PDB file of C-alpha atoms in Angstrom:
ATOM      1  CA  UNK A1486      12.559 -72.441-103.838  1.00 88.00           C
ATOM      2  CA  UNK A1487      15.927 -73.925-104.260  1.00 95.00           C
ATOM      3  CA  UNK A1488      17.047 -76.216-101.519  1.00 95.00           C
ATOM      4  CA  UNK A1489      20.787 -77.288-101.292  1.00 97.00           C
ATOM      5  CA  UNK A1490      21.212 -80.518 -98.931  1.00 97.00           C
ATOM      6  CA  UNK A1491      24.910 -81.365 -98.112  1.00 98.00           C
ATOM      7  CA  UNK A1492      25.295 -85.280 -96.432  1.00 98.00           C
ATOM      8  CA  UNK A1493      28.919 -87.211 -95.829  1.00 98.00           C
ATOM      9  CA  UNK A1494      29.466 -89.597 -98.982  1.00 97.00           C
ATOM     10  CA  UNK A1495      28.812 -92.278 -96.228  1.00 97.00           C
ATOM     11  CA  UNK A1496      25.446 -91.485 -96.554  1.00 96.00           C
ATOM     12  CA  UNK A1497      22.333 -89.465 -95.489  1.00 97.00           C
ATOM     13  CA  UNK A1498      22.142 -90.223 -92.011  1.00 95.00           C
ATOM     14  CA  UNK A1499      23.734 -86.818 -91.014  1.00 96.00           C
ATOM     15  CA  UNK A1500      22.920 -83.770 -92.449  1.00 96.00           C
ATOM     16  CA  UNK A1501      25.638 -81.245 -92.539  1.00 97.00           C
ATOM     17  CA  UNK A1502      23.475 -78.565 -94.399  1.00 96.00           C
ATOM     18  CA  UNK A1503      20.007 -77.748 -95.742  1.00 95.00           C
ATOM     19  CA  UNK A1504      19.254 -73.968 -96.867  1.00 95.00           C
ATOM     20  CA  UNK A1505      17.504 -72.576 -99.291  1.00 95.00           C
ATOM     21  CA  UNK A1506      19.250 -68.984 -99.077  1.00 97.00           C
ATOM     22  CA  UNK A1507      20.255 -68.369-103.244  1.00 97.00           C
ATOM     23  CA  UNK A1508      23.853 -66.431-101.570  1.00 98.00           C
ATOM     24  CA  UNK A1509      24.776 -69.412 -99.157  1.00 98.00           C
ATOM     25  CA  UNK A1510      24.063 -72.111-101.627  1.00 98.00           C
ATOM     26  CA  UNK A1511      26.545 -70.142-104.141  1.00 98.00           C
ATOM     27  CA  UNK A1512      28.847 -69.483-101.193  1.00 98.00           C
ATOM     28  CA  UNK A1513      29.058 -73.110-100.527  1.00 98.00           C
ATOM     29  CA  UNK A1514      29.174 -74.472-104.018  1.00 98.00           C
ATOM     30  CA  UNK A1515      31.726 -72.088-105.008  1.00 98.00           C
ATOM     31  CA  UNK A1516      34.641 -73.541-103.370  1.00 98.00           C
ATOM     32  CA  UNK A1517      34.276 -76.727-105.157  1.00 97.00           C
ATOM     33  CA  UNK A1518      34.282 -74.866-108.471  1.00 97.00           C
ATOM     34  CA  UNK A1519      30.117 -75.276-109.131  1.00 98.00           C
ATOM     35  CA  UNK A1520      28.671 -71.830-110.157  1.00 97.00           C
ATOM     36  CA  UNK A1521      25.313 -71.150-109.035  1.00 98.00           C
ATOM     37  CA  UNK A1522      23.004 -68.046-109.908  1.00 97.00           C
ATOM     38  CA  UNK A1523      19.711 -67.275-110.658  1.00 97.00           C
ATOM     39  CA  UNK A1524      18.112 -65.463-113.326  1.00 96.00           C
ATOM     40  CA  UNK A1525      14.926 -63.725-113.619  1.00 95.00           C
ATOM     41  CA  UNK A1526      12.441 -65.446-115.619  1.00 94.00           C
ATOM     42  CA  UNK A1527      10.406 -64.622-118.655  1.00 90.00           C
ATOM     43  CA  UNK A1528       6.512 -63.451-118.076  1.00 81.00           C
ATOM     44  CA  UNK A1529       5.980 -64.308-121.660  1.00 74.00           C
ATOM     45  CA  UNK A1530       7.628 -67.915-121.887  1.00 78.00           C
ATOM     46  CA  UNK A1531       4.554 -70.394-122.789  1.00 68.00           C
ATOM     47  CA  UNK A1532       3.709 -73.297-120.510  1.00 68.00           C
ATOM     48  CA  UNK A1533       5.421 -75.887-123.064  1.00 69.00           C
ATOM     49  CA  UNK A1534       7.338 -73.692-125.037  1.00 76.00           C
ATOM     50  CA  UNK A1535       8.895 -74.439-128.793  1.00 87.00           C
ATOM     51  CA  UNK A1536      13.095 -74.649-127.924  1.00 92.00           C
ATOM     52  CA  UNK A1537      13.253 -71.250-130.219  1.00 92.00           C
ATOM     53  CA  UNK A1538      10.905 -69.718-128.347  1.00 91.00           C
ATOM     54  CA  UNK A1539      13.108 -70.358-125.145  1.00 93.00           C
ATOM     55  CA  UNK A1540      16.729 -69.250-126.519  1.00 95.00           C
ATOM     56  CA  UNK A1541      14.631 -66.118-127.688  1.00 93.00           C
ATOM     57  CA  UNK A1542      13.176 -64.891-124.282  1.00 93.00           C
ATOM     58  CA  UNK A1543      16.868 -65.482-122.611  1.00 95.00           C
ATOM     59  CA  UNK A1544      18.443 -64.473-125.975  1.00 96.00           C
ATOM     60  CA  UNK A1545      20.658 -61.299-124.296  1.00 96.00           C
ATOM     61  CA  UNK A1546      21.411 -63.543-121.439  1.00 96.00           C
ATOM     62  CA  UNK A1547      22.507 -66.782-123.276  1.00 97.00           C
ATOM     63  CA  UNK A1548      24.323 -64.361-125.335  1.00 97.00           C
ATOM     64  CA  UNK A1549      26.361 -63.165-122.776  1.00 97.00           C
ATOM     65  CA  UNK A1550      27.145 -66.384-120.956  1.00 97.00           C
ATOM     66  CA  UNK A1551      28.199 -67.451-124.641  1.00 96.00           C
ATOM     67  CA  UNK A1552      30.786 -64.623-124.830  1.00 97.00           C
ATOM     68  CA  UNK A1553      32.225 -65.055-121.625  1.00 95.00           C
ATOM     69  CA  UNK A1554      32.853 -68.944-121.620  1.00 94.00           C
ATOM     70  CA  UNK A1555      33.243 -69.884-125.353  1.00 93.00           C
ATOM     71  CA  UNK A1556      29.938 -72.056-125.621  1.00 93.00           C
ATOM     72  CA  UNK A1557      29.737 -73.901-129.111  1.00 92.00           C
ATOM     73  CA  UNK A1558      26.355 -74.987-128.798  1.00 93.00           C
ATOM     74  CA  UNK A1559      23.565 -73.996-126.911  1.00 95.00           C
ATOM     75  CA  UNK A1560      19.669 -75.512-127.241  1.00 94.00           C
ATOM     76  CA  UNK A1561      16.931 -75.660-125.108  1.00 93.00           C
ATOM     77  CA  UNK A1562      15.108 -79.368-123.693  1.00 89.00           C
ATOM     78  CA  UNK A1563      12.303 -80.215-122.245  1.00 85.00           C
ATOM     79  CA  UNK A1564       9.707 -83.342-120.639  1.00 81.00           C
ATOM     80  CA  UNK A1565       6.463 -82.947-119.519  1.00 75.00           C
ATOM     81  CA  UNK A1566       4.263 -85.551-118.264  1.00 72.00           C
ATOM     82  CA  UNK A1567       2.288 -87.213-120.879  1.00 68.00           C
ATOM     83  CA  UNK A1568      -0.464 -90.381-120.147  1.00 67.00           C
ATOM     84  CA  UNK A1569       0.778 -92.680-122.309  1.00 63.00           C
ATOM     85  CA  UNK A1570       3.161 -95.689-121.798  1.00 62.00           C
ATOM     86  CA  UNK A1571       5.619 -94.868-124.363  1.00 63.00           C
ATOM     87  CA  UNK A1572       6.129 -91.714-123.239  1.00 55.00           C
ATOM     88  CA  UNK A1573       6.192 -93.178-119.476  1.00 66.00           C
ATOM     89  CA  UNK A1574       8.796 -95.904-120.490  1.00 69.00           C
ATOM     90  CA  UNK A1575      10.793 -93.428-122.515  1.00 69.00           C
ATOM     91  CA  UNK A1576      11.058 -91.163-119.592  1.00 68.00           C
ATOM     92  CA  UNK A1577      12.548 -93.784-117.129  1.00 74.00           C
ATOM     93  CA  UNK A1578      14.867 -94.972-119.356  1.00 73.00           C
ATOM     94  CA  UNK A1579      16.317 -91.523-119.778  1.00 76.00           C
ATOM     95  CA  UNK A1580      16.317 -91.063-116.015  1.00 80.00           C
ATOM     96  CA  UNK A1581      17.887 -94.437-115.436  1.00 82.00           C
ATOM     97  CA  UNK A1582      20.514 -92.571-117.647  1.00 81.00           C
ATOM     98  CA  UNK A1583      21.514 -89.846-115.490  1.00 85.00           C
ATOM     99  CA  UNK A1584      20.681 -91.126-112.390  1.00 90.00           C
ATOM    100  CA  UNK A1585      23.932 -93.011-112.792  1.00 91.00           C
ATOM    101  CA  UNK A1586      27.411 -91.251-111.258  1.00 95.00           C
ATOM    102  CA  UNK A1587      29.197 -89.915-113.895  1.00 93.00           C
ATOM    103  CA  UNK A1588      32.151 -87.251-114.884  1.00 94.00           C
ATOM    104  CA  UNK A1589      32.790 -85.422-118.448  1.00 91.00           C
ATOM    105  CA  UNK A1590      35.686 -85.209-119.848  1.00 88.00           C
ATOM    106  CA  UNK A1591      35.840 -82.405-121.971  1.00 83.00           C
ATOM    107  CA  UNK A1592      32.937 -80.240-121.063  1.00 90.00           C
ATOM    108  CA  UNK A1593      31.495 -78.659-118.073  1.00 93.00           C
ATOM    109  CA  UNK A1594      27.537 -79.585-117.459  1.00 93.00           C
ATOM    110  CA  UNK A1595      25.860 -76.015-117.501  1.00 96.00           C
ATOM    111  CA  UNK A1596      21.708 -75.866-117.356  1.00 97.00           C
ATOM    112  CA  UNK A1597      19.523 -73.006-116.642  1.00 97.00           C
ATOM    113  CA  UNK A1598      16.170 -73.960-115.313  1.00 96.00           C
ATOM    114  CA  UNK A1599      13.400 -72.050-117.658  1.00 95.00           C
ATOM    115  CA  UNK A1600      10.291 -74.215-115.965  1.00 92.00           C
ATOM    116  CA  UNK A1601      10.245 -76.982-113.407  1.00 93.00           C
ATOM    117  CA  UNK A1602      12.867 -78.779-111.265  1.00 95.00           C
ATOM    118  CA  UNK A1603      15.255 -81.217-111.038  1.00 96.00           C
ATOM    119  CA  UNK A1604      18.460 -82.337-108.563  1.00 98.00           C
ATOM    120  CA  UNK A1605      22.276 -82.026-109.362  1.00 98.00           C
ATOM    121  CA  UNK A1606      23.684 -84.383-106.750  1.00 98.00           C
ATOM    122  CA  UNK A1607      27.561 -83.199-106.502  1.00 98.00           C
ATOM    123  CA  UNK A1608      29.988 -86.195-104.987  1.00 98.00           C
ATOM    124  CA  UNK A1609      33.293 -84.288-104.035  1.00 98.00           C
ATOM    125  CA  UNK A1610      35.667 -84.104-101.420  1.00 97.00           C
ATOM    126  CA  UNK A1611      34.187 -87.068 -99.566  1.00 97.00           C
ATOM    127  CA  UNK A1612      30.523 -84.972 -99.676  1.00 98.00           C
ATOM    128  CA  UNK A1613      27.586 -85.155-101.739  1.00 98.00           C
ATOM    129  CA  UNK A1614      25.842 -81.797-102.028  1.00 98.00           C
ATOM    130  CA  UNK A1615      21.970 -82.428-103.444  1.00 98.00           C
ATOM    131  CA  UNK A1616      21.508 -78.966-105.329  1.00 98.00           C
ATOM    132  CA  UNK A1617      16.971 -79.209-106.044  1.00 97.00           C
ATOM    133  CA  UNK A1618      17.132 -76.765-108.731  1.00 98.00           C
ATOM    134  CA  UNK A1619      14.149 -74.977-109.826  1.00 96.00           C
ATOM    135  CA  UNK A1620      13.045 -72.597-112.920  1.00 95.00           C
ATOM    136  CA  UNK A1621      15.456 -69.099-112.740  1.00 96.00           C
ATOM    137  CA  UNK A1622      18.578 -71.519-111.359  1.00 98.00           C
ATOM    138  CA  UNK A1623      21.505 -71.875-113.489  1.00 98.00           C
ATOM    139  CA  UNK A1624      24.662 -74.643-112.331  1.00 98.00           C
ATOM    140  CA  UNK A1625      28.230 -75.212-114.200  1.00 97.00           C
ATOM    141  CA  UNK A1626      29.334 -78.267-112.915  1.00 97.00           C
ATOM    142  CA  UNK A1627      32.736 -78.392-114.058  1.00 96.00           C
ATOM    143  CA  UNK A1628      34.272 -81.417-116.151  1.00 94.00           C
ATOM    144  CA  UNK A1629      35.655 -83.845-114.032  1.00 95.00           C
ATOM    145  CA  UNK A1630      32.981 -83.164-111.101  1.00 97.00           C
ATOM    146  CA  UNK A1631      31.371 -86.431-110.503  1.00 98.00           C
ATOM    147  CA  UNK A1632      27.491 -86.075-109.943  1.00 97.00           C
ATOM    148  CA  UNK A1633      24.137 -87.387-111.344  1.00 97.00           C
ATOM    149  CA  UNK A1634      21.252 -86.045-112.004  1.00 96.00           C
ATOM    150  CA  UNK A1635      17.470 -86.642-111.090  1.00 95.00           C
ATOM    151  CA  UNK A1636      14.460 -85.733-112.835  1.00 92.00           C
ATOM    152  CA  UNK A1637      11.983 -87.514-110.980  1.00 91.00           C
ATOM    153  CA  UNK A1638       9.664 -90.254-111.491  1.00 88.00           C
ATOM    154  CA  UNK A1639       7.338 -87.836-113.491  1.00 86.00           C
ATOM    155  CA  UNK A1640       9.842 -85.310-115.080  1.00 89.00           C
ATOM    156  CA  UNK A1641       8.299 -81.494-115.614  1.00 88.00           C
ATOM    157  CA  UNK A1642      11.074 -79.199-116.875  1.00 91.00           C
ATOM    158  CA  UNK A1643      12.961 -77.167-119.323  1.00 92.00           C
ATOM    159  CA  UNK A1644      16.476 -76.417-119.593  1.00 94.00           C
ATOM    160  CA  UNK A1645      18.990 -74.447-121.787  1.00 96.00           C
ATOM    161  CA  UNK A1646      21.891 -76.176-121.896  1.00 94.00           C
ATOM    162  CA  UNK A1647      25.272 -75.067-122.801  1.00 95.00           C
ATOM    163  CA  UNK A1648      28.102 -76.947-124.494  1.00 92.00           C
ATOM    164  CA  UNK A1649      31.623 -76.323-125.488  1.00 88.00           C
ATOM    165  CA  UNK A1650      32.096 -79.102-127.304  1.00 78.00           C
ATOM    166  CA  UNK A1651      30.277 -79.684-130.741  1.00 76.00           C
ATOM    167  CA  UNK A1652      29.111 -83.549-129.626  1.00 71.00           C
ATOM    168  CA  UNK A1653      26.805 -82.397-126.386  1.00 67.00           C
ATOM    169  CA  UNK A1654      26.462 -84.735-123.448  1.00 70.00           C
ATOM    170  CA  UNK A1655      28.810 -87.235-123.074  1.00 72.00           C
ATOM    171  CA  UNK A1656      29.346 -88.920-119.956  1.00 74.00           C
ATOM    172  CA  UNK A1657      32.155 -91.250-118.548  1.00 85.00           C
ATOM    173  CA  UNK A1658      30.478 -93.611-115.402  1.00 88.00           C
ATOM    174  CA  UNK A1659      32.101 -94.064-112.681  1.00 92.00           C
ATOM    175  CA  UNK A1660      30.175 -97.473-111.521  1.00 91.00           C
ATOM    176  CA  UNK A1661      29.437 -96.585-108.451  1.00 95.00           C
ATOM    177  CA  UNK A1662      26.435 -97.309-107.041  1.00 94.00           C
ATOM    178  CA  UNK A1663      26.444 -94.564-104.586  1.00 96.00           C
ATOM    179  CA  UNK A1664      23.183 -92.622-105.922  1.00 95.00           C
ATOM    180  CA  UNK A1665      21.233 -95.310-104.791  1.00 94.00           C
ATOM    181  CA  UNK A1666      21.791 -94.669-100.691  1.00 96.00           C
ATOM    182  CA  UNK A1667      20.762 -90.588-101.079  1.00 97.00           C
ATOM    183  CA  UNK A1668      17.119 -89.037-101.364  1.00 97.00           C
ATOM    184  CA  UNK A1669      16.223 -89.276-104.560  1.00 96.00           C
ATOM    185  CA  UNK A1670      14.326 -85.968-106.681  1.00 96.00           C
ATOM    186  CA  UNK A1671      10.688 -87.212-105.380  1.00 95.00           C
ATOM    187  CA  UNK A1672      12.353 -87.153-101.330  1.00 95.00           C
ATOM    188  CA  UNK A1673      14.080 -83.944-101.756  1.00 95.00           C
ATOM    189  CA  UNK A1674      11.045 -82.359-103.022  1.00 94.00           C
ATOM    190  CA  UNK A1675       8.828 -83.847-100.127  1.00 93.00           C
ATOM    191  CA  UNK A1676      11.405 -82.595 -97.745  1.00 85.00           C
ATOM    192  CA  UNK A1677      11.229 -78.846 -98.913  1.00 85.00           C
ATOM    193  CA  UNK A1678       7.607 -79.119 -98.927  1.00 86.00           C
ATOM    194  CA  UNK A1679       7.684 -79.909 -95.197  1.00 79.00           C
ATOM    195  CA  UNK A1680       9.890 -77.505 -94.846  1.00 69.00           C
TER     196      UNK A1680
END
């Protein structure tokens, strides 16, 4: 289940909101000019699918989010826990990456969520809106937004992602250390366990 957490920038001592409602969380998003929807998922998408595999199952809908918003390039990621170090080492290192506040220039960020989870953490308008996305959730987070993004200390998901821009993810930081004082992916899923 999706859980959107809303905090002041200040930090999370207050909560202003927590739901997990799919309408409210794209009521409140929308405002800011984040899209949020969900689509159905694929019965017949294997456990650790192939990325062709993936764009084929949500062929008709990738297609149509393609003609309505000019995407260049679409492809389909994924990380699934693996024993090993390298793998282990690899995978903090990439989310040391995002865990960073950053902005994009020239693109919007826009993932659908084909398996697992991970958390889009939204800084605007002197909020910070923790959006725990899970597998049927798509989020545009237009260019400019600043955010991060956790995949937790053991990532599990795949993604379509969308680009308009030929290069793919490029990020400007900010240099803010302001994703350190918020509940990181692990907390957030703890929290809507509890819940």
């Amino acid at each position: 289940m999706t859980l959107l957490t809303t905090w002041p920038e200040s930090g999370p001592g207050t909560v202003i909101r927590r739901t997990t409602d799919p309408g409210e969380i794209a009521a409140v998003l929308a405002p800011i000019g984040v899209r949020y929807e969900q689509w159905p998922l694929r019965d017949h998408v294997p456990e650790d699918p192939e990325p062709e595999a993936v764009l084929r199952a949500y062929r008709e809908e990738v297609k149509g989010l393609v003609a309505a918003e000019g995407f260049a390039t679409v492809d389909a990621v994924g990380l699934r826990p693996r024993k090993d170090l390298g793998w282990r080492l690899a995978a903090k290192a990439e989310r040391k990456k995002f865990l960073s506040e950053h902005t994009h220039d020239d693109d919007d960020e826009v993932r659908f969520f084909v398996a697992g989870a991970g958390a889009f953490y939204l800084h605007v308008d002197r909020e910070v809106h923790a959006v725990l996305c899970e597998a049927g959730d798509l989020l545009k987070v237009p260019r400019g937004t600043k955010h991060w993004f956790d995949m937790g200390a053991s990532p599990s998901f795949t993604v379509i992602r969308f680009f308009h821009e030929e290069n793919g993810w490029v990020g400007n930081f900010t240099g803010s250390d302001i994703a350190l004082k918020f509940p990181d992916f692990d907390a957030l899923m703890a929290a809507r366990a509890a819940a």
